[in-house]
CSV table of N, CA and C in Angstrom, one decimal:
chain,number,residue,atom,x,y,z
A,31,MET,N,1.5,-0.8,0.5
A,31,MET,CA,0.5,-0.2,-0.2
A,31,MET,C,1.5,1.6,0.4
A,32,ALA,N,0.7,1.8,-0.6
A,32,ALA,CA,1.4,3.4,-0.9
A,32,ALA,C,0.4,4.6,0.2
A,33,THR,N,0.7,5.2,1.3
A,33,THR,CA,0.5,6.1,1.5
A,33,THR,C,0.4,7.5,0.6
A,34,THR,N,-0.8,8.0,1.2
A,34,THR,CA,-1.3,9.2,0.2
A,34,THR,C,-1.1,10.2,1.6
A,35,VAL,N,-0.7,10.6,2.7
A,35,VAL,CA,-0.1,11.2,3.6
A,35,VAL,C,1.4,11.9,3.2
A,36,LYS,N,0.8,12.9,2.9
A,36,LYS,CA,2.5,14.3,2.6
A,36,LYS,C,2.3,14.7,3.8
A,37,ALA,N,4.1,14.4,3.9
A,37,ALA,CA,4.6,15.3,4.9
A,37,ALA,C,4.4,16.3,4.8
A,38,SER,N,4.5,17.1,5.7
A,38,SER,CA,4.6,19.0,6.5
A,38,SER,C,5.1,19.1,6.9
A,39,THR,N,4.6,21.1,7.6
A,39,THR,CA,5.4,21.5,8.1
A,39,THR,C,4.5,21.9,9.1
A,40,LEU,N,5.6,21.1,10.7
A,40,LEU,CA,5.0,22.4,11.7
A,40,LEU,C,5.3,22.9,12.4
A,41,LYS,N,4.4,24.3,12.1
A,41,LYS,CA,4.4,25.7,12.4
A,41,LYS,C,4.4,25.8,14.6
A,42,ILE,N,5.7,25.5,15.3
A,42,ILE,CA,5.1,26.1,16.4
A,42,ILE,C,5.6,27.7,16.9
A,43,SER,N,4.9,28.0,17.6
A,43,SER,CA,5.0,29.7,17.9
A,43,SER,C,4.7,29.7,19.8
A,44,VAL,N,6.4,30.9,20.3
A,44,VAL,CA,6.1,30.8,21.7
A,44,VAL,C,6.8,32.2,21.6
A,45,LYS,N,5.2,33.4,22.4
A,45,LYS,CA,5.1,34.3,22.3
A,45,LYS,C,5.1,35.3,24.2
A,46,GLU,N,5.9,35.4,24.0
A,46,GLU,CA,6.6,36.0,25.1
A,46,GLU,C,5.9,37.5,26.1
A,47,GLU,N,5.1,38.6,26.8
A,47,GLU,CA,4.4,39.7,26.2
A,47,GLU,C,4.6,39.9,27.6
A,48,ILE,N,5.2,41.7,28.3
A,48,ILE,CA,4.7,41.5,29.7
A,48,ILE,C,5.1,43.3,29.1
A,49,THR,N,4.4,43.9,30.4
A,49,THR,CA,5.0,45.7,30.9
A,49,THR,C,5.0,45.9,32.1
A,50,LEU,N,6.7,46.7,32.6
A,50,LEU,CA,6.1,47.2,33.4
A,50,LEU,C,7.3,48.1,33.6
A,51,ASN,N,6.3,49.2,34.2
A,51,ASN,CA,7.3,50.5,35.1
A,51,ASN,C,6.5,51.6,33.3
A,52,GLY,N,5.4,50.8,32.8
A,52,GLY,CA,4.3,51.5,31.5
A,52,GLY,C,5.8,51.2,30.6
A,53,LYS,N,6.3,49.9,30.6
A,53,LYS,CA,6.9,49.8,29.6
A,53,LYS,C,6.6,47.9,28.7
A,54,LYS,N,6.5,47.7,27.6
A,54,LYS,CA,6.0,46.8,26.9
A,54,LYS,C,7.3,46.3,26.9
A,55,HIS,N,6.8,44.5,27.3
A,55,HIS,CA,8.4,43.9,26.1
A,55,HIS,C,8.0,42.8,25.9
A,56,GLU,N,7.8,42.3,24.3
A,56,GLU,CA,8.3,42.1,24.3
A,56,GLU,C,8.7,40.6,23.8
A,57,TYR,N,8.9,38.7,23.8
A,57,TYR,CA,8.8,38.4,22.3
A,57,TYR,C,8.7,37.3,22.5
A,58,LYS,N,9.2,37.0,20.6
A,58,LYS,CA,7.8,35.7,19.6
A,58,LYS,C,9.1,35.1,19.3
A,59,GLN,N,8.9,33.3,19.8
A,59,GLN,CA,10.4,32.6,18.7
A,59,GLN,C,8.6,32.2,17.6
A,60,GLU,N,9.6,31.9,16.6
A,60,GLU,CA,9.1,31.0,15.7
A,60,GLU,C,9.6,30.4,14.8
A,61,GLN,N,9.2,29.0,15.1
A,61,GLN,CA,9.6,27.4,14.8
A,61,GLN,C,9.1,26.7,13.3
A,62,SER,N,10.0,26.2,13.0
A,62,SER,CA,9.5,25.1,11.3
A,62,SER,C,10.1,23.8,11.2
A,63,ILE,N,9.4,23.4,11.5
A,63,ILE,CA,9.4,21.9,11.8
A,63,ILE,C,9.5,20.4,11.0
A,64,ALA,N,9.7,20.6,9.3
A,64,ALA,CA,10.0,20.1,8.4
A,64,ALA,C,9.7,18.6,8.4
A,65,ASP,N,9.1,18.0,7.3
A,65,ASP,CA,8.5,16.4,6.8
A,65,ASP,C,8.7,15.7,8.6
A,66,VAL,N,7.6,16.5,8.9
A,66,VAL,CA,5.8,15.8,9.6
A,66,VAL,C,5.2,14.9,9.1
A,67,ASN,N,4.9,13.4,9.6
A,67,ASN,CA,4.0,13.2,9.1
A,67,ASN,C,3.5,12.1,9.5
A,68,MET,N,3.4,12.2,11.0
A,68,MET,CA,2.6,12.0,11.5
A,68,MET,C,2.2,12.4,13.2
A,69,ILE,N,1.0,12.6,13.8
A,69,ILE,CA,0.5,12.7,15.1
A,69,ILE,C,0.1,12.1,15.5
A,70,SER,N,0.4,12.1,16.2
A,70,SER,CA,-0.5,12.0,17.8
A,70,SER,C,-0.9,12.5,18.6
A,71,GLN,N,-2.4,13.4,19.0
A,71,GLN,CA,-2.5,14.6,19.6
A,71,GLN,C,-4.0,12.8,20.4
A,72,ARG,N,-3.6,13.2,21.7
A,72,ARG,CA,-4.4,12.5,23.2
A,72,ARG,C,-4.5,13.0,24.0
A,73,ILE,N,-5.4,13.1,24.8
A,73,ILE,CA,-5.7,13.3,26.5
A,73,ILE,C,-6.2,11.8,27.3
A,74,VAL,N,-5.6,12.0,28.5
A,74,VAL,CA,-4.6,11.1,29.4
A,74,VAL,C,-4.9,11.5,30.7
A,75,ARG,N,-5.8,10.7,31.2
A,75,ARG,CA,-6.2,10.9,33.2
A,75,ARG,C,-4.9,9.8,33.4
A,76,VAL,N,-4.2,10.9,34.2
A,76,VAL,CA,-3.1,10.9,35.3
A,76,VAL,C,-3.6,10.6,36.2
A,77,PRO,N,-3.0,9.2,37.1
A,77,PRO,CA,-3.6,8.9,38.5
A,77,PRO,C,-2.1,9.4,39.1
A,78,THR,N,-2.4,9.0,40.9
A,78,THR,CA,-1.0,9.4,41.7
A,78,THR,C,-0.1,9.2,42.4
A,79,SER,N,-0.6,7.3,40.9
A,79,SER,CA,0.3,6.8,41.4
A,79,SER,C,1.5,6.5,39.2
A,80,THR,N,2.7,6.3,39.6
A,80,THR,CA,3.3,6.5,38.2
A,80,THR,C,2.2,6.3,37.2
A,81,GLU,N,2.3,6.3,35.6
A,81,GLU,CA,2.1,6.1,34.5
A,81,GLU,C,3.5,6.2,33.3
A,82,LYS,N,3.2,5.5,32.9
A,82,LYS,CA,4.1,5.9,31.3
A,82,LYS,C,3.1,6.6,30.4
A,83,ILE,N,3.5,7.4,29.7
A,83,ILE,CA,2.4,7.7,29.3
A,83,ILE,C,3.4,7.4,27.4
A,84,LEU,N,4.6,7.6,27.4
A,84,LEU,CA,5.3,7.5,26.4
A,84,LEU,C,6.2,7.1,25.9
A,85,ASP,N,6.5,5.7,25.0
A,85,ASP,CA,7.3,5.2,25.0
A,85,ASP,C,8.2,4.7,23.6
A,86,PHE,N,9.3,5.1,23.9
A,86,PHE,CA,10.3,5.7,22.8
A,86,PHE,C,11.5,4.2,22.6
A,87,ASN,N,10.7,3.1,23.3
A,87,ASN,CA,11.9,1.9,23.3
A,87,ASN,C,11.5,0.9,23.1
A,88,SER,N,11.0,1.5,21.5
A,88,SER,CA,10.9,0.6,20.3
A,88,SER,C,10.9,0.5,18.3
A,89,THR,N,10.6,-0.7,18.1
A,89,THR,CA,11.3,-0.1,16.6
A,89,THR,C,9.9,-0.5,16.0
A,90,THR,N,9.3,-0.1,16.0
A,90,THR,CA,7.7,-0.2,15.8
A,90,THR,C,6.9,0.7,16.5
A,91,ILE,N,5.5,1.2,15.8
A,91,ILE,CA,4.9,2.2,16.0
A,91,ILE,C,2.8,2.4,16.9
A,92,GLY,N,3.2,2.4,18.3
A,92,GLY,CA,1.5,1.7,18.5
A,92,GLY,C,1.4,3.5,19.6
A,93,ALA,N,0.0,2.5,20.2
A,93,ALA,CA,-0.9,3.5,20.4
A,93,ALA,C,-0.2,3.7,22.4
A,94,GLY,N,0.2,5.4,22.0
A,94,GLY,CA,1.6,5.9,22.7
A,94,GLY,C,3.7,4.8,22.2
A,95,GLN,N,3.5,4.8,21.8
A,95,GLN,CA,5.3,3.6,20.9
A,95,GLN,C,5.8,4.4,19.9
A,96,TYR,N,6.6,4.5,20.3
A,96,TYR,CA,7.2,5.9,18.5
A,96,TYR,C,9.2,5.2,18.6
A,97,VAL,N,9.6,5.0,17.7
A,97,VAL,CA,10.6,4.7,17.2
A,97,VAL,C,11.5,6.4,17.6
A,98,ALA,N,11.8,5.9,18.6
A,98,ALA,CA,12.9,7.4,18.9
A,98,ALA,C,13.6,8.4,18.0
A,99,GLY,N,14.5,8.4,17.0
A,99,GLY,CA,15.0,8.5,15.9
A,99,GLY,C,13.9,9.6,15.2
A,100,ASP,N,12.3,8.8,15.0
A,100,ASP,CA,11.8,9.6,13.8
A,100,ASP,C,10.8,11.0,14.9
A,101,VAL,N,11.1,11.1,16.1
A,101,VAL,CA,10.5,11.9,17.4
A,101,VAL,C,10.8,13.9,17.3
A,102,LYS,N,10.3,14.5,16.3
A,102,LYS,CA,10.8,15.7,16.3
A,102,LYS,C,10.1,17.0,17.5
A,103,TYR,N,9.0,16.5,17.5
A,103,TYR,CA,8.8,17.4,18.9
A,103,TYR,C,7.2,17.5,19.7
A,104,ILE,N,7.3,17.1,20.9
A,104,ILE,CA,6.5,17.1,21.8
A,104,ILE,C,6.1,18.1,23.0
A,105,ARG,N,4.7,17.9,22.9
A,105,ARG,CA,4.2,19.2,23.6
A,105,ARG,C,3.8,17.9,25.0
A,106,ILE,N,3.3,18.6,26.7
A,106,ILE,CA,2.4,18.3,27.7
A,106,ILE,C,1.6,19.1,28.5
A,107,THR,N,1.0,19.3,27.8
A,107,THR,CA,-0.2,20.7,28.8
A,107,THR,C,-0.9,20.0,29.7
A,108,ASN,N,-0.9,20.6,31.1
A,108,ASN,CA,-1.1,20.0,31.9
A,108,ASN,C,-2.4,20.6,32.1
A,109,LEU,N,-3.5,19.6,31.7
A,109,LEU,CA,-5.0,20.5,31.7
A,109,LEU,C,-5.6,20.5,32.8
A,110,ASP,N,-5.1,20.9,34.1
A,110,ASP,CA,-6.2,20.4,35.4
A,110,ASP,C,-6.1,21.7,35.6
A,111,ASP,N,-6.9,22.7,37.0
A,111,ASP,CA,-6.6,24.1,37.4
A,111,ASP,C,-6.6,24.3,38.1
A,112,THR,N,-6.0,22.8,39.1
A,112,THR,CA,-5.6,23.0,40.6
A,112,THR,C,-4.0,22.5,41.0
A,113,ASN,N,-4.2,21.1,40.1
A,113,ASN,CA,-2.6,19.9,40.9
A,113,ASN,C,-1.8,20.4,39.7
A,114,PHE,N,-1.0,19.9,40.5
A,114,PHE,CA,0.2,19.3,39.0
A,114,PHE,C,1.2,18.2,38.7
A,115,VAL,N,1.8,18.1,37.8
A,115,VAL,CA,2.0,16.8,37.4
A,115,VAL,C,2.9,17.2,37.5
A,116,ASN,N,3.4,15.3,38.1
A,116,ASN,CA,5.0,15.0,37.1
A,116,ASN,C,6.0,14.6,36.1
A,117,ILE,N,6.3,15.0,35.8
A,117,ILE,CA,6.5,14.1,34.4
A,117,ILE,C,8.0,13.5,34.2
A,118,GLY,N,8.5,12.4,34.5
A,118,GLY,CA,9.8,11.7,34.6
A,118,GLY,C,10.3,11.4,33.0
A,119,ILE,N,10.9,12.5,32.8
A,119,ILE,CA,11.3,11.6,31.5
A,119,ILE,C,12.9,10.6,31.7
A,120,ARG,N,13.0,9.9,31.5
A,120,ARG,CA,13.5,8.4,31.8
A,120,ARG,C,14.8,7.9,30.4
A,121,LYS,N,16.3,7.4,30.5
A,121,LYS,CA,16.9,6.9,30.3
A,121,LYS,C,17.1,5.2,30.1
A,122,SER,N,16.3,5.8,31.3
A,122,SER,CA,17.0,3.8,32.2
A,122,SER,C,15.7,3.8,33.6
A,123,SER,N,14.9,2.6,33.8
A,123,SER,CA,14.4,2.8,35.8
A,123,SER,C,15.2,4.5,35.5
A,124,ALA,N,16.8,3.8,36.0
A,124,ALA,CA,17.1,4.8,37.3
A,124,ALA,C,18.2,5.8,37.0
A,125,ASP,N,17.8,6.6,35.7
A,125,ASP,CA,17.8,8.0,35.2
A,125,ASP,C,16.7,8.7,34.8
A,126,VAL,N,16.6,9.1,35.7
A,126,VAL,CA,15.2,10.0,35.4
A,126,VAL,C,15.3,11.2,35.9
A,127,ALA,N,14.8,11.9,35.2
A,127,ALA,CA,14.7,13.6,35.2
A,127,ALA,C,13.5,13.9,35.8
A,128,TYR,N,13.0,14.5,36.2
A,128,TYR,CA,11.3,15.0,36.9
A,128,TYR,C,11.1,16.4,37.4
A,129,LEU,N,10.3,16.4,36.0
A,129,LEU,CA,10.1,18.0,35.4
A,129,LEU,C,8.8,18.0,36.8
A,130,LYS,N,8.3,19.5,37.3
A,130,LYS,CA,7.2,19.6,37.9
A,130,LYS,C,6.0,20.4,37.4
A,131,VAL,N,5.6,20.2,36.7
A,131,VAL,CA,4.6,20.9,35.4
A,131,VAL,C,3.2,21.4,36.0
A,132,GLU,N,2.9,22.4,36.0
A,132,GLU,CA,1.8,23.7,37.2
A,132,GLU,C,0.7,23.5,36.1
A,133,LYS,N,-0.7,23.1,36.5
A,133,LYS,CA,-1.7,23.1,36.3
A,133,LYS,C,-1.9,25.1,34.7
A,134,GLY,N,-2.0,24.0,34.3
A,134,GLY,CA,-2.7,25.1,33.1
A,134,GLY,C,-1.1,24.3,31.8
A,135,ASP,N,0.1,24.4,32.5
A,135,ASP,CA,1.3,24.7,32.2
A,135,ASP,C,1.8,23.5,31.4
A,136,SER,N,3.0,24.4,30.4
A,136,SER,CA,3.1,23.0,29.0
A,136,SER,C,4.8,22.4,29.3
A,137,LEU,N,4.6,21.5,28.7
A,137,LEU,CA,6.4,20.9,28.8
A,137,LEU,C,6.4,20.8,26.9
A,138,LEU,N,7.5,21.5,26.7
A,138,LEU,CA,8.0,20.8,25.1
A,138,LEU,C,9.0,20.6,24.6
A,139,LEU,N,9.1,19.3,24.2
A,139,LEU,CA,10.9,18.2,24.1
A,139,LEU,C,11.4,18.6,22.5
A,140,ASN,N,12.4,19.5,22.3
A,140,ASN,CA,11.8,19.0,20.8
A,140,ASN,C,12.9,17.2,20.2
A,141,ASN,N,13.2,16.8,21.0
A,141,ASN,CA,13.7,15.9,20.8
A,141,ASN,C,13.5,14.6,21.9
A,142,THR,N,15.0,13.2,21.3
A,142,THR,CA,14.3,12.0,22.6
A,142,THR,C,15.7,11.8,23.2
A,143,SER,N,16.1,12.5,22.9
A,143,SER,CA,17.9,13.5,23.9
A,143,SER,C,18.6,13.6,24.9
A,144,LEU,N,18.6,12.6,26.1
A,144,LEU,CA,19.0,13.6,27.4
A,144,LEU,C,20.6,12.3,28.2
A,145,GLN,N,20.7,13.5,28.9
A,145,GLN,CA,21.4,12.5,29.4
A,145,GLN,C,21.5,13.2,31.0
A,146,THR,N,21.9,11.7,32.1
A,146,THR,CA,22.0,12.3,33.3
A,146,THR,C,23.1,11.3,33.8
A,147,LYS,N,23.0,12.2,34.9
A,147,LYS,CA,24.0,11.5,35.6
A,147,LYS,C,24.0,11.3,37.5
A,148,THR,N,24.2,10.4,38.4
A,148,THR,CA,22.6,9.6,38.7
A,148,THR,C,24.3,10.2,40.1
A,149,ASP,N,25.5,9.8,39.6
A,149,ASP,CA,26.9,10.3,41.0
A,149,ASP,C,26.6,12.3,40.9
A,150,GLY,N,25.9,12.4,39.6
A,150,GLY,CA,26.6,14.7,39.8
A,150,GLY,C,27.9,15.0,38.2
A,151,ALA,N,28.6,13.8,37.6
A,151,ALA,CA,29.5,13.8,37.3
A,151,ALA,C,29.0,15.1,35.5
A,152,GLY,N,30.0,15.5,35.9
A,152,GLY,CA,30.3,15.7,34.2
A,152,GLY,C,29.3,16.0,33.0
A,153,PHE,N,28.7,16.6,32.2
A,153,PHE,CA,28.0,15.7,31.1
A,153,PHE,C,29.5,14.8,30.0
A,154,SER,N,28.7,13.8,29.1
A,154,SER,CA,29.6,13.1,28.5
A,154,SER,C,29.2,13.1,26.7
A,155,ALA,N,28.0,12.1,26.8
A,155,ALA,CA,27.2,12.2,25.8
A,155,ALA,C,25.7,12.1,26.0
A,156,PHE,N,24.5,11.9,25.0
A,156,PHE,CA,22.9,12.4,25.0
A,156,PHE,C,22.6,10.1,24.6
A,157,GLN,N,22.0,10.0,25.2
A,157,GLN,CA,21.2,9.3,25.6
A,157,GLN,C,20.3,9.5,24.8
A,158,THR,N,19.7,8.1,24.6
A,158,THR,CA,18.3,7.8,23.7
A,158,THR,C,17.1,7.6,24.7
A,159,LEU,N,16.3,8.9,25.3
A,159,LEU,CA,14.8,8.6,26.2
A,159,LEU,C,14.4,7.0,25.8
A,160,THR,N,14.4,6.6,26.8
A,160,THR,CA,13.8,5.4,27.1
A,160,THR,C,11.5,5.8,27.0
A,161,ASP,N,11.1,5.8,27.7
A,161,ASP,CA,9.9,6.9,28.1
A,161,ASP,C,10.4,8.1,28.7
A,162,ILE,N,9.3,8.1,29.1
A,162,ILE,CA,8.6,9.1,29.6
A,162,ILE,C,7.5,9.1,31.1
A,163,ILE,N,7.5,9.4,31.7
A,163,ILE,CA,5.8,8.9,33.0
A,163,ILE,C,5.7,9.6,33.6
A,164,ALA,N,4.3,9.6,34.6
A,164,ALA,CA,3.4,11.1,34.6
A,164,ALA,C,3.0,10.3,36.5
A,165,ILE,N,3.2,11.1,37.5
A,165,ILE,CA,2.4,11.1,38.2
A,165,ILE,C,1.7,12.5,38.5
A,166,ALA,N,0.3,12.5,39.2
A,166,ALA,CA,-0.6,13.0,39.5
A,166,ALA,C,0.2,13.1,41.5
A,167,ASP,N,0.1,14.9,41.5
A,167,ASP,CA,0.6,14.7,42.4
A,167,ASP,C,-0.2,14.9,43.8
A,168,THR,N,-1.1,15.2,44.0
A,168,THR,CA,-2.6,14.9,45.4
A,168,THR,C,-4.2,14.5,44.6
A,169,ALA,N,-4.4,14.7,43.0
A,169,ALA,CA,-5.6,14.2,42.5
A,169,ALA,C,-5.2,14.2,41.1
A,170,ALA,N,-5.2,13.0,40.8
A,170,ALA,CA,-6.2,12.3,39.6
A,170,ALA,C,-5.8,14.1,38.7
A,171,VAL,N,-4.8,14.2,37.2
A,171,VAL,CA,-5.3,15.2,36.1
A,171,VAL,C,-5.2,14.7,34.7
A,172,ASP,N,-6.0,15.5,33.6
A,172,ASP,CA,-5.8,15.3,32.8
A,172,ASP,C,-4.2,15.6,32.0
A,173,ILE,N,-4.2,15.2,31.2
A,173,ILE,CA,-3.0,16.0,30.7
A,173,ILE,C,-2.9,15.7,28.4
A,174,GLU,N,-2.3,16.8,28.1
A,174,GLU,CA,-3.1,16.9,27.3
A,174,GLU,C,-1.0,16.4,25.7
A,175,ILE,N,-1.0,15.2,25.4
A,175,ILE,CA,-0.3,15.1,24.9
A,175,ILE,C,-0.4,14.9,23.4
A,176,PHE,N,1.7,15.4,22.9
A,176,PHE,CA,0.8,15.9,21.1
A,176,PHE,C,2.6,15.5,21.0
A,177,VAL,N,2.1,14.7,19.7
A,177,VAL,CA,3.6,14.2,19.5
A,177,VAL,C,3.8,14.8,17.5
A,178,ALA,N,5.6,14.8,16.8
A,178,ALA,CA,5.1,14.7,15.8
A,178,ALA,C,6.2,13.8,15.9
A,179,SER,N,5.9,13.4,14.6
A,179,SER,CA,6.9,12.5,14.1
A,179,SER,C,7.5,12.5,12.3
A,180,SER,N,8.4,11.9,11.6
A,180,SER,CA,8.8,11.2,10.4
A,180,SER,C,8.8,10.2,10.8
A,181,GLN,N,8.0,9.1,10.6
A,181,GLN,CA,9.0,8.0,10.5
A,181,GLN,C,8.9,7.6,8.3
A,182,SER,N,9.9,6.6,7.8
A,182,SER,CA,9.4,7.0,6.7
A,182,SER,C,9.6,5.3,6.2
């Protein structure tokens, strides 16, 4: 079967705007990511126990599973209006970087590369993420996950 899906360019914008002491400060960054031919967008309820939300330890795609080298962009947005969610970016079960995503906030990643150190040593080399986990703080929260990738 030949695909009829044509790769396209994902456009991302980040805009910051504030007025302090009568002076307006603005920043806008736009980014284009070419050759995206697969996207996944879903809403997931995260419990107060560890939940794997994305898996990059695969050579095939499936529900929540991606080929790490094909992933070009990830957005995780906390849809809750009260509670934060802990997002764990894992290289292995022992090497995890936890990030706190407050209510209404988003976490953006542009690749699946990570370097973690459990001994405090300096940077050596990037390695590929194995997965991303989520743990709600005091009550279950809903998050939105958006992944853009290119599959050959």
